[in-house]
Amino acid sequence: MINFGEWMPDQPDFMNAGVVTAENVIPALNGYRPLNQFISFSNAAAATIRGVYPARDNSGNIKLFAGDDAKLYSFNPSTNNLDDVSKAGTPAYDLIGAEKWRFVQFGEYVIVSGGIGEELQKWQLGTDTAFSDLSGSAPKADYLAVVRDFIWTANIDEGSGRIPYRTRWSGFNDITSWTAGIDQSDFQDLPDAGAITGLVGGEYATILCEKAIFRATYTGPPLIWQFDKVESQRGCSVPGSVCNYGSTVFYLSDNGFHMFDGQKSTPIGNEKIDKFFFKDFNASYKNNMTSAVDPLNQIAVWSYASTSSTTGRPDRLLIFNYALGRWSIGNVESDLVAPFFSAGYTVEDLDNLSATLDGLTTVLDSQLFRGGEFFFGGAVGGQLYTFTGDPLQATITTGEAAVSMGKHSIVTRVYPYHEDGSVELFVGLRGTPTDTVAFQAGGTTNAAGFVPFRAADRYHRVKMLLSGNWSFAHGIDVEARQVGRR
């Protein structure tokens, strides 16, 4: 059997050891699994969603928040609506350009930043019914994180204008203490690395700048934090490319995708997908890129606008399985990708999704309907979406090979190996490496489990089109011979 190997579009098609197409699939150890359809599960907000966040209170109750350019919302499973929970004022907020809502949870509080034009917002879980400004002279900020017992901000405005290279943090275990020098609150300028483009919290702070990456480690008084420039040769070029799983941070630099482990960065797209990405990426809409990690599938996902996008709406998902180091791509429109936790549905709540059980686009035992369950999703326009539909139609194409070097050969049979669903097979043909590939359709498998062909030329590749409720694609077997041989 020819196993479906890595998707490596940066390598030549001829003698490519992996596959040259892996669309609408998720990389697996010995093949590919399906990428599910992106389906809506909320009614629409007033404008395009700019951030989503699930919070959990001390009793385990889930609260799902979202925000557009003028409002913050709470998802209501009883009505399927996004209820306006903005602070008082009309409009309550005014996010512009590339600004996005960024949320963190600190104990029983959810803290939200909306860029340098907005005051930090707070919500006390189990108590509040609307957001309000965070007191204590906190700065306005593009980026927000929880680092140990502190709230951190970066790329900020303290009233005199944007300071793109400054980080500032709260007092120890106090979200309202922001006076420098009091209760361990302070700030740090990083003036030699360009603007800050990302901030990741945890046991230490990872500060991504345009030209470098810093790590801030807590030391306690009097120094409070020790700042180390751990990457001086590269930085993060697109703020929306930053996502993390624990202390592992993924980001896009000027020379490709990297994974940062707190000590160093490792290239993850070099000689695999970096060249493909930069050729496909519409840099005019780089601020529309978003990214997130799906820990259940162990993948990092980047949503971006390709050169085929005429509106700037992201229409591609670049998918990296960080456990296997393998890539794939999805053709999905999404203004945002983000991890969710479901708020839970009662039987009566299901009426908001469909008038009949048969009309539900997600199976009843999906984690979407169980409160507190993780699922991967995002937004399109003003609606929340989840990757919980049926499998998308997928395409996997093998690398190209010559059965008999320099001579014509004929492919007579192709055996597909997959689980569930149905497949159609095609054989790609060309006579020289500079010819355009012409695909010959073979149809679906016969009763003997193969697709018959009479596909003759010098170079061959096989394309598998998967549809229905397929669950795994392993590979193929090919029966071929040199033309003229008896």
Tab-separated table of C-alpha atoms in Angstrom:
chain	number	residue	atom	x	y	z
A	1	MET	CA	0.000	0.000	0.000
A	2	ILE	CA	1.131	3.549	-0.757
A	3	ASN	CA	0.434	5.382	2.504
A	4	PHE	CA	-0.776	8.957	2.384
A	5	GLY	CA	2.285	10.775	3.736
A	6	GLU	CA	2.942	14.377	4.714
A	7	TRP	CA	1.498	17.258	2.746
A	8	MET	CA	4.592	19.042	1.457
A	9	PRO	CA	3.600	21.482	-1.313
A	10	ASP	CA	7.026	23.154	-1.173
A	11	GLN	CA	8.582	19.994	-2.627
A	12	PRO	CA	8.377	19.102	-6.333
A	13	ASP	CA	5.372	17.019	-7.363
A	14	PHE	CA	7.620	14.439	-9.020
A	15	MET	CA	8.917	11.905	-6.511
A	16	ASN	CA	7.240	13.786	-3.677
A	17	ALA	CA	7.434	11.371	-0.742
A	18	GLY	CA	4.215	12.740	0.748
A	19	VAL	CA	1.088	14.079	-0.893
A	20	VAL	CA	0.744	17.188	-3.058
A	21	THR	CA	-2.878	17.874	-2.037
A	22	ALA	CA	-4.453	17.469	1.413
A	23	GLU	CA	-7.614	19.585	1.379
A	24	ASN	CA	-10.338	19.587	4.049
A	25	VAL	CA	-8.535	16.992	6.150
A	26	ILE	CA	-6.702	16.823	9.482
A	27	PRO	CA	-3.284	15.096	9.579
A	28	ALA	CA	-3.168	11.739	11.377
A	29	LEU	CA	-0.367	9.251	12.020
A	30	ASN	CA	-1.043	6.961	9.051
A	31	GLY	CA	-3.212	9.145	6.861
A	32	TYR	CA	-5.860	11.819	7.300
A	33	ARG	CA	-9.070	12.368	9.215
A	34	PRO	CA	-11.966	14.584	8.082
A	35	LEU	CA	-12.349	18.280	8.731
A	36	ASN	CA	-15.979	18.786	9.679
A	37	GLN	CA	-18.276	21.388	8.203
A	38	PHE	CA	-18.311	24.847	9.785
A	39	ILE	CA	-21.939	25.372	10.855
A	40	SER	CA	-23.697	28.219	12.659
A	41	PHE	CA	-25.139	27.755	16.144
A	42	SER	CA	-26.052	31.290	17.212
A	43	ASN	CA	-28.228	34.069	15.932
A	44	ALA	CA	-26.416	37.084	14.577
A	45	ALA	CA	-24.766	39.918	16.423
A	46	ALA	CA	-25.064	43.451	15.044
A	47	ALA	CA	-21.687	43.273	13.230
A	48	THR	CA	-18.751	40.964	12.509
A	49	ILE	CA	-17.511	39.114	15.593
A	50	ARG	CA	-14.045	40.243	16.746
A	51	GLY	CA	-13.505	37.886	19.671
A	52	VAL	CA	-14.973	34.882	21.503
A	53	TYR	CA	-14.201	33.516	24.962
A	54	PRO	CA	-15.614	30.777	27.248
A	55	ALA	CA	-15.407	31.351	31.008
A	56	ARG	CA	-16.174	28.933	33.827
A	57	ASP	CA	-17.226	30.013	37.326
A	58	ASN	CA	-16.399	28.254	40.599
A	59	SER	CA	-19.527	26.100	40.276
A	60	GLY	CA	-18.532	24.869	36.843
A	61	ASN	CA	-21.091	26.948	34.948
A	62	ILE	CA	-20.038	28.067	31.475
A	63	LYS	CA	-20.476	31.610	30.177
A	64	LEU	CA	-19.683	32.183	26.498
A	65	PHE	CA	-18.804	35.769	25.569
A	66	ALA	CA	-18.343	37.426	22.186
A	67	GLY	CA	-17.823	40.931	20.886
A	68	ASP	CA	-18.150	42.951	17.676
A	69	ASP	CA	-16.935	46.471	16.973
A	70	ALA	CA	-19.525	48.185	19.200
A	71	LYS	CA	-20.892	45.612	21.679
A	72	LEU	CA	-20.014	42.741	23.982
A	73	TYR	CA	-22.367	39.758	24.110
A	74	SER	CA	-23.257	36.733	26.203
A	75	PHE	CA	-24.519	33.634	24.383
A	76	ASN	CA	-27.959	32.538	25.568
A	77	PRO	CA	-28.671	28.834	24.812
A	78	SER	CA	-32.322	29.305	25.772
A	79	THR	CA	-32.885	31.637	22.817
A	80	ASN	CA	-29.761	31.023	20.739
A	81	ASN	CA	-29.230	34.793	20.835
A	82	LEU	CA	-26.149	36.827	21.567
A	83	ASP	CA	-27.478	39.046	24.348
A	84	ASP	CA	-26.009	42.538	24.572
A	85	VAL	CA	-24.113	42.834	27.872
A	86	SER	CA	-22.094	45.936	26.993
A	87	LYS	CA	-21.367	48.693	29.448
A	88	ALA	CA	-23.736	51.659	29.410
A	89	GLY	CA	-23.363	54.042	26.474
A	90	THR	CA	-24.268	54.274	22.778
A	91	PRO	CA	-22.183	53.013	21.194
A	92	ALA	CA	-20.581	51.268	24.120
A	93	TYR	CA	-17.354	50.640	22.191
A	94	ASP	CA	-15.723	51.554	18.901
A	95	LEU	CA	-13.173	49.009	17.712
A	96	ILE	CA	-11.599	49.970	14.408
A	97	GLY	CA	-9.153	48.549	11.891
A	98	ALA	CA	-7.358	45.429	13.107
A	99	GLU	CA	-8.471	45.755	16.747
A	100	LYS	CA	-9.890	42.606	18.333
A	101	TRP	CA	-11.383	41.666	21.686
A	102	ARG	CA	-8.995	39.678	23.868
A	103	PHE	CA	-10.302	37.973	27.009
A	104	VAL	CA	-8.676	36.429	30.075
A	105	GLN	CA	-10.082	34.987	33.291
A	106	PHE	CA	-8.576	35.952	36.626
A	107	GLY	CA	-10.324	34.095	39.438
A	108	GLU	CA	-14.001	35.012	39.299
A	109	TYR	CA	-13.404	37.917	36.909
A	110	VAL	CA	-13.292	38.055	33.125
A	111	ILE	CA	-11.077	40.901	31.893
A	112	VAL	CA	-11.329	42.141	28.297
A	113	SER	CA	-9.185	44.438	26.141
A	114	GLY	CA	-10.406	45.969	22.891
A	115	GLY	CA	-7.378	47.893	21.686
A	116	ILE	CA	-5.998	51.276	22.630
A	117	GLY	CA	-9.347	52.996	22.104
A	118	GLU	CA	-11.162	51.084	24.842
A	119	GLU	CA	-10.964	50.940	28.609
A	120	LEU	CA	-10.293	47.460	29.993
A	121	GLN	CA	-13.612	45.776	30.764
A	122	LYS	CA	-14.506	43.449	33.652
A	123	TRP	CA	-17.263	40.943	34.428
A	124	GLN	CA	-17.675	39.201	37.778
A	125	LEU	CA	-18.941	35.689	37.095
A	126	GLY	CA	-22.129	34.776	38.922
A	127	THR	CA	-22.809	38.403	39.797
A	128	ASP	CA	-22.647	40.864	36.893
A	129	THR	CA	-25.226	41.301	34.170
A	130	ALA	CA	-23.208	43.801	32.128
A	131	PHE	CA	-19.575	44.673	31.564
A	132	SER	CA	-18.058	47.772	33.146
A	133	ASP	CA	-14.756	49.654	33.061
A	134	LEU	CA	-11.996	48.165	35.162
A	135	SER	CA	-11.092	50.631	37.898
A	136	GLY	CA	-7.594	51.512	39.027
A	137	SER	CA	-6.223	53.455	36.032
A	138	ALA	CA	-5.484	50.357	33.990
A	139	PRO	CA	-4.040	51.163	30.547
A	140	LYS	CA	-5.849	50.626	27.284
A	141	ALA	CA	-4.132	47.796	25.449
A	142	ASP	CA	-4.017	45.673	22.320
A	143	TYR	CA	-2.837	42.553	24.173
A	144	LEU	CA	-3.804	40.952	27.459
A	145	ALA	CA	-2.625	37.931	29.454
A	146	VAL	CA	-2.571	36.419	32.933
A	147	VAL	CA	0.982	35.751	34.116
A	148	ARG	CA	1.148	34.029	37.492
A	149	ASP	CA	-0.780	36.362	39.858
A	150	PHE	CA	-0.788	39.416	37.609
A	151	ILE	CA	-2.785	40.856	34.719
A	152	TRP	CA	-0.422	41.870	31.924
A	153	THR	CA	-1.034	44.312	29.083
A	154	ALA	CA	1.107	45.175	26.052
A	155	ASN	CA	1.166	47.647	23.164
A	156	ILE	CA	-0.667	50.174	25.295
A	157	ASP	CA	-2.039	53.693	25.606
A	158	GLU	CA	-1.670	55.356	29.006
A	159	GLY	CA	-3.399	58.567	28.010
A	160	SER	CA	-0.604	60.251	26.067
A	161	GLY	CA	-0.825	58.040	22.993
A	162	ARG	CA	0.153	54.562	21.880
A	163	ILE	CA	3.378	53.087	23.270
A	164	PRO	CA	3.737	49.991	21.064
A	165	TYR	CA	6.875	48.657	22.793
A	166	ARG	CA	5.617	48.859	26.418
A	167	THR	CA	4.244	46.168	28.705
A	168	ARG	CA	2.510	46.995	31.968
A	169	TRP	CA	1.170	44.730	34.682
A	170	SER	CA	-1.200	44.988	37.646
A	171	GLY	CA	-0.433	44.696	41.317
A	172	PHE	CA	0.076	41.291	42.880
A	173	ASN	CA	-3.241	39.403	42.863
A	174	ASP	CA	-5.129	42.693	42.410
A	175	ILE	CA	-6.804	43.539	39.094
A	176	THR	CA	-7.505	47.146	40.197
A	177	SER	CA	-3.968	48.047	41.324
A	178	TRP	CA	-2.082	49.735	38.447
A	179	THR	CA	0.119	52.387	40.093
A	180	ALA	CA	3.744	51.823	39.103
A	181	GLY	CA	5.898	50.957	42.108
A	182	ILE	CA	2.942	49.996	44.299
A	183	ASP	CA	2.070	46.373	45.134
A	184	GLN	CA	4.588	45.122	42.514
A	185	SER	CA	2.758	46.876	39.659
A	186	ASP	CA	5.080	48.422	37.072
A	187	PHE	CA	5.955	48.628	33.378
A	188	GLN	CA	8.816	47.712	31.047
A	189	ASP	CA	9.823	49.221	27.704
A	190	LEU	CA	11.371	47.033	25.005
A	191	PRO	CA	12.551	49.771	22.644
A	192	ASP	CA	14.913	47.871	20.342
A	193	ALA	CA	12.643	45.161	18.926
A	194	GLY	CA	9.816	47.008	17.154
A	195	ALA	CA	6.176	46.941	18.178
A	196	ILE	CA	4.842	44.199	20.426
A	197	THR	CA	2.707	41.849	18.290
A	198	GLY	CA	1.711	39.181	20.809
A	199	LEU	CA	1.547	38.357	24.521
A	200	VAL	CA	1.155	34.887	26.050
A	201	GLY	CA	0.784	34.244	29.771
A	202	GLY	CA	1.290	31.349	32.130
A	203	GLU	CA	4.160	30.714	34.537
A	204	TYR	CA	6.173	33.334	32.642
A	205	ALA	CA	5.324	35.958	30.017
A	206	THR	CA	6.195	35.448	26.363
A	207	ILE	CA	6.348	38.814	24.610
A	208	LEU	CA	6.493	38.632	20.843
A	209	CYS	CA	7.790	41.702	19.021
A	210	GLU	CA	8.341	42.457	15.358
A	211	LYS	CA	12.086	41.772	15.611
A	212	ALA	CA	12.574	39.680	18.748
A	213	ILE	CA	10.955	37.545	21.445
A	214	PHE	CA	11.330	38.230	25.175
A	215	ARG	CA	10.622	36.053	28.204
A	216	ALA	CA	9.744	37.701	31.513
A	217	THR	CA	10.305	35.528	34.599
A	218	TYR	CA	9.017	36.431	38.035
A	219	THR	CA	11.769	37.070	40.597
A	220	GLY	CA	9.846	38.973	43.295
A	221	PRO	CA	10.821	42.311	44.862
A	222	PRO	CA	12.770	44.408	44.262
A	223	LEU	CA	13.316	43.488	40.578
A	224	ILE	CA	9.849	41.827	40.249
A	225	TRP	CA	10.439	40.499	36.684
A	226	GLN	CA	13.562	39.517	34.809
A	227	PHE	CA	13.396	40.211	31.057
A	228	ASP	CA	15.496	38.072	28.708
A	229	LYS	CA	15.692	38.495	24.951
A	230	VAL	CA	15.609	34.827	23.951
A	231	GLU	CA	15.140	35.393	20.211
A	232	SER	CA	17.007	38.195	18.495
A	233	GLN	CA	17.064	36.883	14.909
A	234	ARG	CA	13.320	36.695	14.327
A	235	GLY	CA	10.023	38.031	15.619
A	236	CYS	CA	6.324	37.848	14.903
A	237	SER	CA	5.207	39.679	11.752
A	238	VAL	CA	1.430	39.091	11.979
A	239	PRO	CA	-0.316	39.581	15.366
A	240	GLY	CA	-3.192	37.266	14.449
A	241	SER	CA	-0.777	34.377	13.911
A	242	VAL	CA	-0.013	33.968	17.638
A	243	CYS	CA	-1.659	31.031	19.389
A	244	ASN	CA	-0.507	28.693	22.109
A	245	TYR	CA	-0.998	25.383	23.831
A	246	GLY	CA	0.310	25.846	27.352
A	247	SER	CA	3.821	27.267	27.110
A	248	THR	CA	4.218	26.261	23.457
A	249	VAL	CA	3.630	29.297	21.247
A	250	PHE	CA	3.064	29.203	17.490
A	251	TYR	CA	3.621	32.279	15.340
A	252	LEU	CA	4.423	33.539	11.841
A	253	SER	CA	7.664	35.400	11.184
A	254	ASP	CA	8.959	36.978	7.994
A	255	ASN	CA	10.549	33.662	7.016
A	256	GLY	CA	7.768	31.238	7.935
A	257	PHE	CA	5.962	29.488	10.762
A	258	HIS	CA	7.724	28.738	14.042
A	259	MET	CA	7.100	27.059	17.392
A	260	PHE	CA	8.541	28.692	20.530
A	261	ASP	CA	9.087	26.604	23.674
A	262	GLY	CA	10.226	29.318	26.077
A	263	GLN	CA	13.899	28.881	25.202
A	264	LYS	CA	14.121	28.896	21.417
A	265	SER	CA	12.090	28.889	18.217
A	266	THR	CA	11.927	25.897	15.891
A	267	PRO	CA	10.890	26.256	12.222
A	268	ILE	CA	7.844	24.089	11.528
A	269	GLY	CA	7.014	25.047	7.942
A	270	ASN	CA	10.462	25.186	6.348
A	271	GLU	CA	10.706	23.092	3.155
A	272	LYS	CA	7.124	21.958	3.775
A	273	ILE	CA	4.518	24.711	3.472
A	274	ASP	CA	6.177	28.123	3.984
A	275	LYS	CA	6.716	28.879	0.285
A	276	PHE	CA	3.212	27.690	-0.551
A	277	PHE	CA	1.741	29.868	2.191
A	278	PHE	CA	3.508	33.088	1.206
A	279	LYS	CA	2.472	32.546	-2.420
A	280	ASP	CA	-1.162	31.854	-1.405
A	281	PHE	CA	-1.387	34.489	1.368
A	282	ASN	CA	-3.041	37.811	0.505
A	283	ALA	CA	-0.817	40.125	2.530
A	284	SER	CA	-3.160	43.056	1.871
A	285	TYR	CA	-5.508	41.441	4.396
A	286	LYS	CA	-2.946	40.164	6.896
A	287	ASN	CA	-4.800	41.837	9.765
A	288	ASN	CA	-7.730	39.486	9.124
A	289	MET	CA	-5.682	36.444	10.132
A	290	THR	CA	-6.736	34.666	13.325
A	291	SER	CA	-5.363	31.518	14.942
A	292	ALA	CA	-6.205	29.090	17.723
A	293	VAL	CA	-5.300	25.654	19.078
A	294	ASP	CA	-7.647	22.677	19.148
A	295	PRO	CA	-6.091	20.463	21.865
A	296	LEU	CA	-8.488	17.563	21.249
A	297	ASN	CA	-7.161	17.108	17.718
A	298	GLN	CA	-3.701	18.422	18.707
A	299	ILE	CA	-3.727	20.980	15.931
A	300	ALA	CA	-2.897	24.668	15.559
A	301	VAL	CA	-5.094	26.408	12.981
A	302	TRP	CA	-4.530	29.654	11.078
A	303	SER	CA	-7.418	31.294	9.206
A	304	TYR	CA	-6.250	33.645	6.453
A	305	ALA	CA	-7.370	35.345	3.252
A	306	SER	CA	-5.864	33.760	0.167
A	307	THR	CA	-5.204	35.451	-3.159
A	308	SER	CA	-8.569	33.997	-4.262
A	309	SER	CA	-10.460	36.040	-1.644
A	310	THR	CA	-12.001	39.073	-3.349
A	311	THR	CA	-13.441	40.587	-0.153
A	312	GLY	CA	-10.590	40.006	2.282
A	313	ARG	CA	-12.610	37.472	4.267
A	314	PRO	CA	-10.355	34.554	5.268
A	315	ASP	CA	-11.092	31.553	3.063
A	316	ARG	CA	-8.306	29.141	4.050
A	317	LEU	CA	-7.458	27.165	7.168
A	318	LEU	CA	-3.826	26.143	7.509
A	319	ILE	CA	-3.697	23.190	9.910
A	320	PHE	CA	-0.628	21.929	11.801
A	321	ASN	CA	-0.670	18.738	13.866
A	322	TYR	CA	1.943	19.667	16.473
A	323	ALA	CA	2.154	16.126	17.846
A	324	LEU	CA	3.143	14.732	14.423
A	325	GLY	CA	4.683	17.767	12.728
A	326	ARG	CA	2.328	17.375	9.738
A	327	TRP	CA	0.221	19.891	7.813
A	328	SER	CA	-3.015	20.102	5.831
A	329	ILE	CA	-5.314	22.818	4.498
A	330	GLY	CA	-9.031	23.566	4.587
A	331	ASN	CA	-11.144	25.606	2.208
A	332	VAL	CA	-13.417	27.255	4.778
A	333	GLU	CA	-14.570	30.852	5.122
A	334	SER	CA	-14.211	32.156	8.672
A	335	ASP	CA	-13.751	35.610	10.160
A	336	LEU	CA	-12.461	34.062	13.375
A	337	VAL	CA	-11.284	30.727	14.752
A	338	ALA	CA	-11.411	30.132	18.496
A	339	PRO	CA	-11.837	27.397	21.132
A	340	PHE	CA	-15.215	27.193	22.879
A	341	PHE	CA	-16.805	25.455	25.808
A	342	SER	CA	-20.479	24.671	25.364
A	343	ALA	CA	-23.001	26.213	27.725
A	344	GLY	CA	-25.247	23.155	27.503
A	345	TYR	CA	-28.695	22.665	25.988
A	346	THR	CA	-31.975	21.385	27.354
A	347	VAL	CA	-34.382	19.497	25.088
A	348	GLU	CA	-36.440	22.690	24.805
A	349	ASP	CA	-33.322	24.682	23.809
A	350	LEU	CA	-32.829	22.415	20.773
A	351	ASP	CA	-35.916	24.036	19.248
A	352	ASN	CA	-33.777	27.112	18.704
A	353	LEU	CA	-31.472	25.141	16.420
A	354	SER	CA	-34.055	23.180	14.457
A	355	ALA	CA	-37.794	22.608	14.400
A	356	THR	CA	-37.217	18.839	14.075
A	357	LEU	CA	-34.556	16.404	15.254
A	358	ASP	CA	-33.955	15.385	11.644
A	359	GLY	CA	-33.171	18.993	10.835
A	360	LEU	CA	-30.256	19.227	13.279
A	361	THR	CA	-26.940	19.642	11.460
A	362	THR	CA	-25.058	18.145	14.406
A	363	VAL	CA	-25.650	14.691	15.906
A	364	LEU	CA	-27.381	14.636	19.310
A	365	ASP	CA	-24.421	13.072	21.139
A	366	SER	CA	-22.085	15.885	19.997
A	367	GLN	CA	-20.131	17.696	22.697
A	368	LEU	CA	-21.800	20.858	21.378
A	369	PHE	CA	-24.955	20.047	23.362
A	370	ARG	CA	-23.251	18.964	26.596
A	371	GLY	CA	-22.459	21.752	29.026
A	372	GLY	CA	-18.784	22.347	29.733
A	373	GLU	CA	-17.534	20.298	26.781
A	374	PHE	CA	-14.721	21.637	24.622
A	375	PHE	CA	-15.238	22.141	20.923
A	376	PHE	CA	-13.498	24.093	18.201
A	377	GLY	CA	-15.246	26.920	16.416
A	378	GLY	CA	-15.174	30.567	15.459
A	379	ALA	CA	-17.364	33.058	13.669
A	380	VAL	CA	-18.573	34.108	10.246
A	381	GLY	CA	-19.940	37.627	10.157
A	382	GLY	CA	-22.034	38.153	13.281
A	383	GLN	CA	-22.734	34.470	13.990
A	384	LEU	CA	-20.832	31.934	16.051
A	385	TYR	CA	-19.897	28.772	14.164
A	386	THR	CA	-18.531	25.352	15.145
A	387	PHE	CA	-16.695	22.578	13.328
A	388	THR	CA	-19.346	20.044	14.322
A	389	GLY	CA	-21.103	19.336	11.017
A	390	ASP	CA	-20.675	16.366	8.711
A	391	PRO	CA	-17.269	15.782	7.128
A	392	LEU	CA	-16.352	18.169	4.334
A	393	GLN	CA	-15.665	16.709	0.921
A	394	ALA	CA	-11.918	16.093	0.916
A	395	THR	CA	-9.214	15.768	-1.711
A	396	ILE	CA	-5.919	13.904	-1.307
A	397	THR	CA	-3.466	13.625	-4.205
A	398	THR	CA	-0.305	11.526	-4.154
A	399	GLY	CA	3.072	12.652	-5.403
A	400	GLU	CA	3.946	11.922	-8.998
A	401	ALA	CA	5.936	8.872	-10.137
A	402	ALA	CA	7.130	7.188	-13.310
A	403	VAL	CA	6.372	3.475	-13.427
A	404	SER	CA	9.057	2.897	-16.055
A	405	MET	CA	11.541	5.751	-16.260
A	406	GLY	CA	11.333	7.597	-19.552
A	407	LYS	CA	8.775	5.210	-21.044
A	408	HIS	CA	5.014	5.171	-21.277
A	409	SER	CA	3.173	3.095	-18.690
A	410	ILE	CA	-0.472	2.309	-18.142
A	411	VAL	CA	-2.344	2.299	-14.845
A	412	THR	CA	-5.043	-0.382	-14.945
A	413	ARG	CA	-6.321	-0.550	-11.392
A	414	VAL	CA	-6.331	1.626	-8.286
A	415	TYR	CA	-7.373	0.254	-4.888
A	416	PRO	CA	-8.454	2.919	-2.352
A	417	TYR	CA	-8.076	2.333	1.370
A	418	HIS	CA	-10.426	4.360	3.543
A	419	GLU	CA	-12.973	3.956	6.320
A	420	ASP	CA	-16.645	4.816	5.766
A	421	GLY	CA	-18.045	7.283	3.260
A	422	SER	CA	-17.385	6.931	-0.447
A	423	VAL	CA	-14.543	7.785	-2.812
A	424	GLU	CA	-14.002	8.737	-6.413
A	425	LEU	CA	-10.582	8.184	-7.970
A	426	PHE	CA	-8.725	10.047	-10.704
A	427	VAL	CA	-5.341	9.391	-12.319
A	428	GLY	CA	-3.271	12.441	-13.218
A	429	LEU	CA	-1.199	12.157	-16.403
A	430	ARG	CA	1.512	14.088	-18.185
A	431	GLY	CA	4.204	13.283	-20.693
A	432	THR	CA	6.929	15.640	-19.494
A	433	PRO	CA	7.595	17.448	-16.208
A	434	THR	CA	6.596	20.759	-17.838
A	435	ASP	CA	3.210	19.586	-19.139
A	436	THR	CA	-0.054	20.468	-17.429
A	437	VAL	CA	-1.486	17.548	-15.474
A	438	ALA	CA	-4.643	16.071	-17.030
A	439	PHE	CA	-6.819	13.993	-14.714
A	440	GLN	CA	-8.681	10.962	-16.015
A	441	ALA	CA	-11.803	10.089	-14.033
A	442	GLY	CA	-12.272	6.502	-12.951
A	443	GLY	CA	-15.370	6.743	-10.790
A	444	THR	CA	-16.157	4.746	-7.672
A	445	THR	CA	-14.941	1.315	-6.611
A	446	ASN	CA	-16.464	-1.829	-8.087
A	447	ALA	CA	-17.526	-4.965	-6.226
A	448	ALA	CA	-13.928	-6.199	-6.185
A	449	GLY	CA	-12.778	-3.081	-4.340
A	450	PHE	CA	-10.850	-1.328	-7.120
A	451	VAL	CA	-11.430	1.281	-9.816
A	452	PRO	CA	-10.471	0.164	-13.326
A	453	PHE	CA	-8.423	2.533	-15.511
A	454	ARG	CA	-6.673	2.658	-18.836
A	455	ALA	CA	-4.521	5.672	-18.042
A	456	ALA	CA	-1.325	5.741	-20.119
A	457	ASP	CA	1.505	8.293	-20.072
A	458	ARG	CA	5.008	8.732	-18.642
A	459	TYR	CA	4.096	10.294	-15.281
A	460	HIS	CA	1.212	9.340	-12.994
A	461	ARG	CA	-0.388	10.506	-9.754
A	462	VAL	CA	-3.651	9.497	-8.071
A	463	LYS	CA	-6.313	11.794	-6.639
A	464	MET	CA	-8.881	10.549	-4.111
A	465	LEU	CA	-12.087	12.501	-3.576
A	466	LEU	CA	-13.815	11.542	-0.298
A	467	SER	CA	-17.437	12.338	0.519
A	468	GLY	CA	-20.190	11.291	2.895
A	469	ASN	CA	-19.474	10.367	6.522
A	470	TRP	CA	-15.949	9.144	5.923
A	471	SER	CA	-13.685	8.802	8.948
A	472	PHE	CA	-10.167	7.927	7.764
A	473	ALA	CA	-8.121	7.843	4.544
A	474	HIS	CA	-5.121	5.496	4.596
A	475	GLY	CA	-3.724	5.304	1.065
A	476	ILE	CA	-3.931	3.434	-2.232
A	477	ASP	CA	-2.524	0.544	-4.207
A	478	VAL	CA	-1.804	0.917	-7.917
A	479	GLU	CA	-1.565	-1.780	-10.586
A	480	ALA	CA	0.444	-0.589	-13.584
A	481	ARG	CA	2.759	-1.882	-16.313
A	482	GLN	CA	5.004	-0.612	-19.029
A	483	VAL	CA	3.127	-0.181	-22.296
A	484	GLY	CA	3.760	-3.027	-24.732
A	485	ARG	CA	4.712	-5.606	-22.132
A	486	ARG	CA	2.780	-8.887	-22.360
